[in-house]
Amino acid sequence: LEKRKKSNYISSCGKNWMPVGDDRNKQWQGYNSSVDAFCYHTTHTLDNDDTIVGPKQKYGVTVQNGFALTGGTPASIDFEIHNNMKDGTHTVNEDDCKTYLENIAVVNGKCYGKKNKDTKGGTWQVGEKIVSYHALP
């Protein structure tokens, strides 16, 4: 029998908890808003060129200002996209970016906290460890 490899899954969670949704009473934005900001700015560059991650390279950005951890401590979120292919590039697509990173915070998922409706962020593996998307509050 051929052993089936894992594909499209959460491989790890971060350590800091962050609300998934926005806290409108305190003007904090949550995890999903940080994902939206990262994916939008990554795919809408000033030069209108695609964001392409080369073989064995990574692309990283820290999103800050207006975000908080569970409990109210101001926070930033570190995002990275790793292209683990030996050859071949990875072009970032806004919708896919959001889907991969939001999958990390899905209700009842590995990195989701039911009590406070928060997430630790983490790593989403695309394919058989071909590309990985990371979001760590």
GROMACS .gro file of N, CA and C in nm:
model
  411
    1LEU      N    1   0.082  -0.119   0.000
    1LEU     CA    2   0.000   0.000   0.000
    1LEU      C    3   0.086   0.125   0.000
    2GLU      N    4   0.044   0.222  -0.077
    2GLU     CA    5   0.115   0.349  -0.083
    2GLU      C    6   0.071   0.437   0.034
    3LYS      N    7   0.169   0.493   0.106
    3LYS     CA    8   0.137   0.580   0.219
    3LYS      C    9   0.098   0.718   0.167
    4ARG      N   10  -0.017   0.766   0.210
    4ARG     CA   11  -0.068   0.896   0.166
    4ARG      C   12  -0.006   1.007   0.251
    5LYS      N   13   0.046   1.109   0.185
    5LYS     CA   14   0.106   1.221   0.256
    5LYS      C   15   0.000   1.325   0.288
    6LYS      N   16   0.028   1.403   0.394
    6LYS     CA   17  -0.064   1.509   0.433
    6LYS      C   18  -0.058   1.623   0.333
    7SER      N   19  -0.172   1.687   0.316
    7SER     CA   20  -0.182   1.799   0.223
    7SER      C   21  -0.289   1.895   0.273
    8ASN      N   22  -0.256   2.025   0.271
    8ASN     CA   23  -0.351   2.130   0.310
    8ASN      C   24  -0.402   2.110   0.453
    9TYR      N   25  -0.319   2.147   0.549
    9TYR     CA   26  -0.350   2.126   0.690
    9TYR      C   27  -0.272   2.223   0.779
   10ILE      N   28  -0.314   2.233   0.905
   10ILE     CA   29  -0.242   2.312   1.004
   10ILE      C   30  -0.129   2.225   1.058
   11SER      N   31  -0.006   2.272   1.045
   11SER     CA   32   0.106   2.192   1.095
   11SER      C   33   0.149   2.235   1.235
   12SER      N   34   0.119   2.358   1.274
   12SER     CA   35   0.154   2.403   1.409
   12SER      C   36   0.073   2.527   1.446
   13CYS      N   37   0.066   2.552   1.577
   13CYS     CA   38  -0.003   2.671   1.628
   13CYS      C   39   0.101   2.759   1.698
   14GLY      N   40   0.070   2.889   1.706
   14GLY     CA   41   0.157   2.981   1.778
   14GLY      C   42   0.136   2.969   1.928
   15LYS      N   43   0.184   3.069   2.004
   15LYS     CA   44   0.171   3.061   2.150
   15LYS      C   45   0.084   3.172   2.210
   16ASN      N   46   0.064   3.283   2.140
   16ASN     CA   47  -0.014   3.394   2.193
   16ASN      C   48  -0.156   3.393   2.138
   17TRP      N   49  -0.253   3.413   2.226
   17TRP     CA   50  -0.394   3.415   2.185
   17TRP      C   51  -0.435   3.553   2.138
   18MET      N   52  -0.512   3.557   2.029
   18MET     CA   53  -0.562   3.682   1.973
   18MET      C   54  -0.708   3.662   1.932
   19PRO      N   55  -0.797   3.758   1.963
   19PRO     CA   56  -0.937   3.743   1.920
   19PRO      C   57  -0.946   3.727   1.768
   20VAL      N   58  -1.035   3.640   1.724
   20VAL     CA   59  -1.053   3.619   1.580
   20VAL      C   60  -1.125   3.740   1.519
   21GLY      N   61  -1.228   3.788   1.587
   21GLY     CA   62  -1.305   3.902   1.537
   21GLY      C   63  -1.260   4.034   1.596
   22ASP      N   64  -1.311   4.143   1.542
   22ASP     CA   65  -1.278   4.277   1.591
   22ASP      C   66  -1.353   4.306   1.721
   23ASP      N   67  -1.293   4.385   1.809
   23ASP     CA   68  -1.358   4.432   1.931
   23ASP      C   69  -1.398   4.578   1.909
   24ARG      N   70  -1.519   4.598   1.866
   24ARG     CA   71  -1.564   4.733   1.829
   24ARG      C   72  -1.571   4.828   1.949
   25ASN      N   73  -1.593   4.775   2.069
   25ASN     CA   74  -1.599   4.860   2.189
   25ASN      C   75  -1.463   4.919   2.225
   26LYS      N   76  -1.358   4.847   2.194
   26LYS     CA   77  -1.224   4.892   2.232
   26LYS      C   78  -1.140   4.933   2.112
   27GLN      N   79  -1.200   4.930   1.995
   27GLN     CA   80  -1.132   4.971   1.872
   27GLN      C   81  -1.013   4.882   1.835
   28TRP      N   82  -1.013   4.757   1.878
   28TRP     CA   83  -0.910   4.663   1.838
   28TRP      C   84  -0.958   4.584   1.719
   29GLN      N   85  -0.865   4.555   1.632
   29GLN     CA   86  -0.897   4.465   1.521
   29GLN      C   87  -0.847   4.326   1.557
   30GLY      N   88  -0.918   4.226   1.509
   30GLY     CA   89  -0.883   4.089   1.539
   30GLY      C   90  -0.800   4.023   1.430
   31TYR      N   91  -0.779   3.893   1.450
   31TYR     CA   92  -0.696   3.813   1.361
   31TYR      C   93  -0.742   3.821   1.216
   32ASN      N   94  -0.872   3.803   1.192
   32ASN     CA   95  -0.920   3.803   1.053
   32ASN      C   96  -0.896   3.937   0.984
   33SER      N   97  -0.906   4.048   1.057
   33SER     CA   98  -0.876   4.179   0.997
   33SER      C   99  -0.728   4.193   0.964
   34SER      N  100  -0.642   4.135   1.048
   34SER     CA  101  -0.498   4.139   1.018
   34SER      C  102  -0.467   4.056   0.894
   35VAL      N  103  -0.536   3.942   0.880
   35VAL     CA  104  -0.520   3.858   0.760
   35VAL      C  105  -0.564   3.936   0.636
   36ASP      N  106  -0.679   4.002   0.645
   36ASP     CA  107  -0.727   4.081   0.531
   36ASP      C  108  -0.625   4.187   0.491
   37ALA      N  109  -0.569   4.258   0.590
   37ALA     CA  110  -0.471   4.364   0.562
   37ALA      C  111  -0.346   4.306   0.497
   38PHE      N  112  -0.295   4.196   0.552
   38PHE     CA  113  -0.174   4.135   0.496
   38PHE      C  114  -0.197   4.088   0.353
   39CYS      N  115  -0.303   4.012   0.331
   39CYS     CA  116  -0.328   3.955   0.198
   39CYS      C  117  -0.356   4.064   0.095
   40TYR      N  118  -0.427   4.169   0.136
   40TYR     CA  119  -0.455   4.278   0.043
   40TYR      C  120  -0.325   4.350   0.003
   41HIS      N  121  -0.247   4.390   0.102
   41HIS     CA  122  -0.126   4.467   0.072
   41HIS      C  123  -0.020   4.382   0.001
   42THR      N  124  -0.021   4.252   0.026
   42THR     CA  125   0.074   4.163  -0.042
   42THR      C  126   0.040   4.149  -0.190
   43THR      N  127  -0.087   4.154  -0.223
   43THR     CA  128  -0.129   4.132  -0.363
   43THR      C  129  -0.163   4.261  -0.437
   44HIS      N  130  -0.158   4.374  -0.371
   44HIS     CA  131  -0.185   4.503  -0.435
   44HIS      C  132  -0.063   4.593  -0.415
   45THR      N  133   0.044   4.562  -0.485
   45THR     CA  134   0.169   4.636  -0.470
   45THR      C  135   0.162   4.768  -0.545
   46LEU      N  136   0.250   4.859  -0.508
   46LEU     CA  137   0.253   4.991  -0.572
   46LEU      C  138   0.284   4.984  -0.721
   47ASP      N  139   0.364   4.884  -0.760
   47ASP     CA  140   0.401   4.873  -0.901
   47ASP      C  141   0.306   4.783  -0.980
   48ASN      N  142   0.201   4.733  -0.914
   48ASN     CA  143   0.101   4.646  -0.976
   48ASN      C  144   0.156   4.513  -1.026
   49ASP      N  145   0.277   4.478  -0.984
   49ASP     CA  146   0.333   4.348  -1.020
   49ASP      C  147   0.289   4.243  -0.917
   50ASP      N  148   0.282   4.118  -0.959
   50ASP     CA  149   0.250   4.009  -0.867
   50ASP      C  150   0.359   3.996  -0.762
   51THR      N  151   0.320   3.951  -0.643
   51THR     CA  152   0.418   3.916  -0.542
   51THR      C  153   0.453   3.770  -0.566
   52ILE      N  154   0.579   3.747  -0.599
   52ILE     CA  155   0.627   3.613  -0.634
   52ILE      C  156   0.734   3.572  -0.534
   53VAL      N  157   0.717   3.455  -0.475
   53VAL     CA  158   0.815   3.401  -0.381
   53VAL      C  159   0.895   3.295  -0.457
   54GLY      N  160   1.025   3.319  -0.469
   54GLY     CA  161   1.112   3.229  -0.545
   54GLY      C  162   1.137   3.097  -0.474
   55PRO      N  163   1.201   3.003  -0.544
   55PRO     CA  164   1.232   2.873  -0.486
   55PRO      C  165   1.316   2.887  -0.360
   56LYS      N  166   1.278   2.813  -0.255
   56LYS     CA  167   1.350   2.812  -0.127
   56LYS      C  168   1.362   2.950  -0.065
   57GLN      N  169   1.266   3.040  -0.095
   57GLN     CA  170   1.267   3.174  -0.038
   57GLN      C  171   1.143   3.196   0.046
   58LYS      N  172   1.144   3.306   0.122
   58LYS     CA  173   1.026   3.342   0.200
   58LYS      C  174   1.000   3.491   0.187
   59TYR      N  175   0.874   3.526   0.210
   59TYR     CA  176   0.829   3.664   0.207
   59TYR      C  177   0.765   3.690   0.343
   60GLY      N  178   0.807   3.796   0.410
   60GLY     CA  179   0.754   3.822   0.543
   60GLY      C  180   0.721   3.967   0.567
   61VAL      N  181   0.617   3.990   0.648
   61VAL     CA  182   0.571   4.124   0.684
   61VAL      C  183   0.516   4.119   0.827
   62THR      N  184   0.538   4.226   0.903
   62THR     CA  185   0.476   4.240   1.034
   62THR      C  186   0.364   4.343   1.022
   63VAL      N  187   0.243   4.304   1.062
   63VAL     CA  188   0.128   4.394   1.061
   63VAL      C  189   0.108   4.442   1.205
   64GLN      N  190   0.101   4.574   1.223
   64GLN     CA  191   0.088   4.627   1.359
   64GLN      C  192  -0.006   4.747   1.362
   65ASN      N  193  -0.025   4.802   1.480
   65ASN     CA  194  -0.112   4.918   1.507
   65ASN      C  195  -0.260   4.881   1.499
   66GLY      N  196  -0.326   4.886   1.613
   66GLY     CA  197  -0.469   4.860   1.619
   66GLY      C  198  -0.507   4.717   1.648
   67PHE      N  199  -0.409   4.631   1.677
   67PHE     CA  200  -0.435   4.491   1.706
   67PHE      C  201  -0.401   4.463   1.851
   68ALA      N  202  -0.468   4.364   1.911
   68ALA     CA  203  -0.443   4.330   2.051
   68ALA      C  204  -0.459   4.180   2.073
   69LEU      N  205  -0.383   4.130   2.171
   69LEU     CA  206  -0.397   3.991   2.213
   69LEU      C  207  -0.523   3.979   2.298
   70THR      N  208  -0.566   3.856   2.323
   70THR     CA  209  -0.675   3.833   2.416
   70THR      C  210  -0.634   3.892   2.550
   71GLY      N  211  -0.718   3.975   2.608
   71GLY     CA  212  -0.685   4.042   2.733
   71GLY      C  213  -0.648   4.188   2.713
   72GLY      N  214  -0.623   4.229   2.588
   72GLY     CA  215  -0.602   4.369   2.559
   72GLY      C  216  -0.460   4.417   2.540
   73THR      N  217  -0.361   4.331   2.552
   73THR     CA  218  -0.223   4.373   2.531
   73THR      C  219  -0.203   4.406   2.383
   74PRO      N  220  -0.153   4.527   2.351
   74PRO     CA  221  -0.128   4.562   2.210
   74PRO      C  222  -0.037   4.458   2.144
   75ALA      N  223  -0.062   4.431   2.018
   75ALA     CA  224   0.011   4.323   1.951
   75ALA      C  225   0.039   4.356   1.805
   76SER      N  226   0.135   4.285   1.753
   76SER     CA  227   0.160   4.284   1.609
   76SER      C  228   0.149   4.138   1.565
   77ILE      N  229   0.134   4.117   1.436
   77ILE     CA  230   0.122   3.982   1.382
   77ILE      C  231   0.229   3.965   1.276
   78ASP      N  232   0.310   3.861   1.292
   78ASP     CA  233   0.414   3.830   1.194
   78ASP      C  234   0.358   3.732   1.092
   79PHE      N  235   0.365   3.772   0.965
   79PHE     CA  236   0.320   3.688   0.855
   79PHE      C  237   0.440   3.649   0.770
   80GLU      N  238   0.442   3.523   0.726
   80GLU     CA  239   0.544   3.477   0.631
   80GLU      C  240   0.481   3.378   0.535
   81ILE      N  241   0.532   3.379   0.413
   81ILE     CA  242   0.497   3.279   0.313
   81ILE      C  243   0.628   3.214   0.272
   82HIS      N  244   0.638   3.083   0.290
   82HIS     CA  245   0.760   3.009   0.255
   82HIS      C  246   0.734   2.926   0.130
   83ASN      N  247   0.822   2.939   0.032
   83ASN     CA  248   0.817   2.854  -0.086
   83ASN      C  249   0.922   2.746  -0.065
   84ASN      N  250   0.880   2.624  -0.039
   84ASN     CA  251   0.971   2.515  -0.009
   84ASN      C  252   1.013   2.435  -0.132
   85MET      N  253   0.969   2.479  -0.250
   85MET     CA  254   1.004   2.407  -0.373
   85MET      C  255   1.151   2.430  -0.408
   86LYS      N  256   1.213   2.327  -0.463
   86LYS     CA  257   1.352   2.339  -0.509
   86LYS      C  258   1.361   2.428  -0.632
   87ASP      N  259   1.261   2.418  -0.716
   87ASP     CA  260   1.252   2.509  -0.831
   87ASP      C  261   1.103   2.537  -0.852
   88GLY      N  262   1.075   2.645  -0.914
   88GLY     CA  263   0.935   2.686  -0.929
   88GLY      C  264   0.901   2.797  -0.832
   89THR      N  265   0.826   2.893  -0.880
   89THR     CA  266   0.789   3.008  -0.798
   89THR      C  267   0.647   2.992  -0.744
   90HIS      N  268   0.615   3.072  -0.645
   90HIS     CA  269   0.480   3.076  -0.589
   90HIS      C  270   0.428   3.219  -0.601
   91THR      N  271   0.320   3.238  -0.675
   91THR     CA  272   0.257   3.369  -0.690
   91THR      C  273   0.144   3.378  -0.588
   92VAL      N  274   0.148   3.483  -0.506
   92VAL     CA  275   0.048   3.500  -0.400
   92VAL      C  276  -0.082   3.551  -0.461
   93ASN      N  277  -0.192   3.485  -0.428
   93ASN     CA  278  -0.326   3.522  -0.472
   93ASN      C  279  -0.404   3.566  -0.348
   94GLU      N  280  -0.472   3.681  -0.355
   94GLU     CA  281  -0.540   3.737  -0.237
   94GLU      C  282  -0.642   3.641  -0.176
   95ASP      N  283  -0.729   3.582  -0.257
   95ASP     CA  284  -0.832   3.493  -0.204
   95ASP      C  285  -0.773   3.368  -0.141
   96ASP      N  286  -0.673   3.308  -0.207
   96ASP     CA  287  -0.608   3.190  -0.150
   96ASP      C  288  -0.537   3.225  -0.021
   97CYS      N  289  -0.469   3.338  -0.019
   97CYS     CA  290  -0.398   3.385   0.100
   97CYS      C  291  -0.495   3.393   0.218
   98LYS      N  292  -0.609   3.456   0.197
   98LYS     CA  293  -0.710   3.468   0.304
   98LYS      C  294  -0.762   3.331   0.347
   99THR      N  295  -0.790   3.246   0.251
   99THR     CA  296  -0.842   3.113   0.282
   99THR      C  297  -0.744   3.035   0.368
  100TYR      N  298  -0.617   3.030   0.326
  100TYR     CA  299  -0.516   2.954   0.400
  100TYR      C  300  -0.502   3.006   0.542
  101LEU      N  301  -0.488   3.139   0.557
  101LEU     CA  302  -0.465   3.196   0.690
  101LEU      C  303  -0.589   3.192   0.778
  102GLU      N  304  -0.707   3.207   0.719
  102GLU     CA  305  -0.830   3.198   0.798
  102GLU      C  306  -0.858   3.054   0.841
  103ASN      N  307  -0.810   2.956   0.764
  103ASN     CA  308  -0.826   2.816   0.802
  103ASN      C  309  -0.757   2.787   0.936
  104ILE      N  310  -0.653   2.862   0.968
  104ILE     CA  311  -0.582   2.843   1.094
  104ILE      C  312  -0.673   2.876   1.212
  105ALA      N  313  -0.765   2.971   1.193
  105ALA     CA  314  -0.851   3.019   1.302
  105ALA      C  315  -0.995   2.967   1.293
  106VAL      N  316  -1.018   2.863   1.216
  106VAL     CA  317  -1.154   2.812   1.198
  106VAL      C  318  -1.209   2.760   1.332
  107VAL      N  319  -1.339   2.784   1.355
  107VAL     CA  320  -1.405   2.740   1.478
  107VAL      C  321  -1.385   2.590   1.498
  108ASN      N  322  -1.349   2.552   1.620
  108ASN     CA  323  -1.324   2.413   1.660
  108ASN      C  324  -1.199   2.354   1.597
  109GLY      N  325  -1.117   2.436   1.533
  109GLY     CA  326  -0.992   2.388   1.474
  109GLY      C  327  -0.882   2.375   1.578
  110LYS      N  328  -0.771   2.325   1.535
  110LYS     CA  329  -0.655   2.298   1.620
  110LYS      C  330  -0.603   2.422   1.692
  111CYS      N  331  -0.610   2.539   1.630
  111CYS     CA  332  -0.553   2.662   1.688
  111CYS      C  333  -0.660   2.760   1.736
  112TYR      N  334  -0.782   2.711   1.759
  112TYR     CA  335  -0.895   2.796   1.798
  112TYR      C  336  -0.930   2.774   1.944
  113GLY      N  337  -0.960   2.882   2.016
  113GLY     CA  338  -1.004   2.875   2.155
  113GLY      C  339  -1.153   2.902   2.165
  114LYS      N  340  -1.231   2.801   2.201
  114LYS     CA  341  -1.378   2.814   2.207
  114LYS      C  342  -1.423   2.917   2.309
  115LYS      N  343  -1.360   2.917   2.426
  115LYS     CA  344  -1.406   3.003   2.536
  115LYS      C  345  -1.406   3.151   2.499
  116ASN      N  346  -1.297   3.198   2.441
  116ASN     CA  347  -1.283   3.341   2.408
  116ASN      C  348  -1.295   3.372   2.259
  117LYS      N  349  -1.325   3.270   2.179
  117LYS     CA  350  -1.332   3.288   2.033
  117LYS      C  351  -1.206   3.356   1.981
  118ASP      N  352  -1.091   3.292   2.014
  118ASP     CA  353  -0.962   3.347   1.974
  118ASP      C  354  -0.878   3.240   1.906
  119THR      N  355  -0.760   3.280   1.862
  119THR     CA  356  -0.670   3.189   1.792
  119THR      C  357  -0.527   3.216   1.833
  120LYS      N  358  -0.444   3.113   1.821
  120LYS     CA  359  -0.300   3.127   1.844
  120LYS      C  360  -0.227   3.156   1.712
  121GLY      N  361  -0.302   3.159   1.601
  121GLY     CA  362  -0.233   3.166   1.473
  121GLY      C  363  -0.158   3.036   1.451
  122GLY      N  364  -0.072   3.032   1.351
  122GLY     CA  365   0.004   2.911   1.326
  122GLY      C  366   0.051   2.902   1.183
  123THR      N  367   0.066   2.777   1.136
  123THR     CA  368   0.119   2.750   1.003
  123THR      C  369   0.022   2.661   0.925
  124TRP      N  370  -0.011   2.703   0.803
  124TRP     CA  371  -0.095   2.625   0.712
  124TRP      C  372  -0.007   2.573   0.600
  125GLN      N  373  -0.003   2.442   0.583
  125GLN     CA  374   0.074   2.379   0.477
  125GLN      C  375  -0.012   2.365   0.352
  126VAL      N  376   0.039   2.413   0.241
  126VAL     CA  377  -0.030   2.401   0.112
  126VAL      C  378   0.035   2.284   0.038
  127GLY      N  379  -0.046   2.190  -0.005
  127GLY     CA  380   0.009   2.074  -0.073
  127GLY      C  381   0.090   1.990   0.024
  128GLU      N  382   0.181   1.913  -0.028
  128GLU     CA  383   0.266   1.828   0.056
  128GLU      C  384   0.391   1.907   0.095
  129LYS      N  385   0.371   2.009   0.179
  129LYS     CA  386   0.479   2.098   0.226
  129LYS      C  387   0.545   2.171   0.110
  130ILE      N  388   0.467   2.205   0.008
  130ILE     CA  389   0.518   2.279  -0.107
  130ILE      C  390   0.533   2.426  -0.070
  131VAL      N  391   0.430   2.484  -0.011
  131VAL     CA  392   0.428   2.624   0.032
  131VAL      C  393   0.364   2.627   0.170
  132SER      N  394   0.409   2.717   0.257
  132SER     CA  395   0.345   2.732   0.387
  132SER      C  396   0.317   2.878   0.415
  133TYR      N  397   0.203   2.901   0.479
  133TYR     CA  398   0.158   3.035   0.519
  133TYR      C  399   0.159   3.040   0.672
  134HIS      N  400   0.225   3.142   0.727
  134HIS     CA  401   0.242   3.155   0.871
  134HIS      C  402   0.181   3.286   0.919
  135ALA      N  403   0.111   3.281   1.032
  135ALA     CA  404   0.057   3.401   1.097
  135ALA      C  405   0.074   3.382   1.247
  136LEU      N  406   0.159   3.464   1.308
  136LEU     CA  407   0.188   3.448   1.451
  136LEU      C  408   0.169   3.578   1.527
  137PRO      N  409   0.062   3.584   1.611
  137PRO     CA  410   0.042   3.704   1.694
  137PRO      C  411   0.147   3.709   1.806
   0.00000   0.00000   0.00000
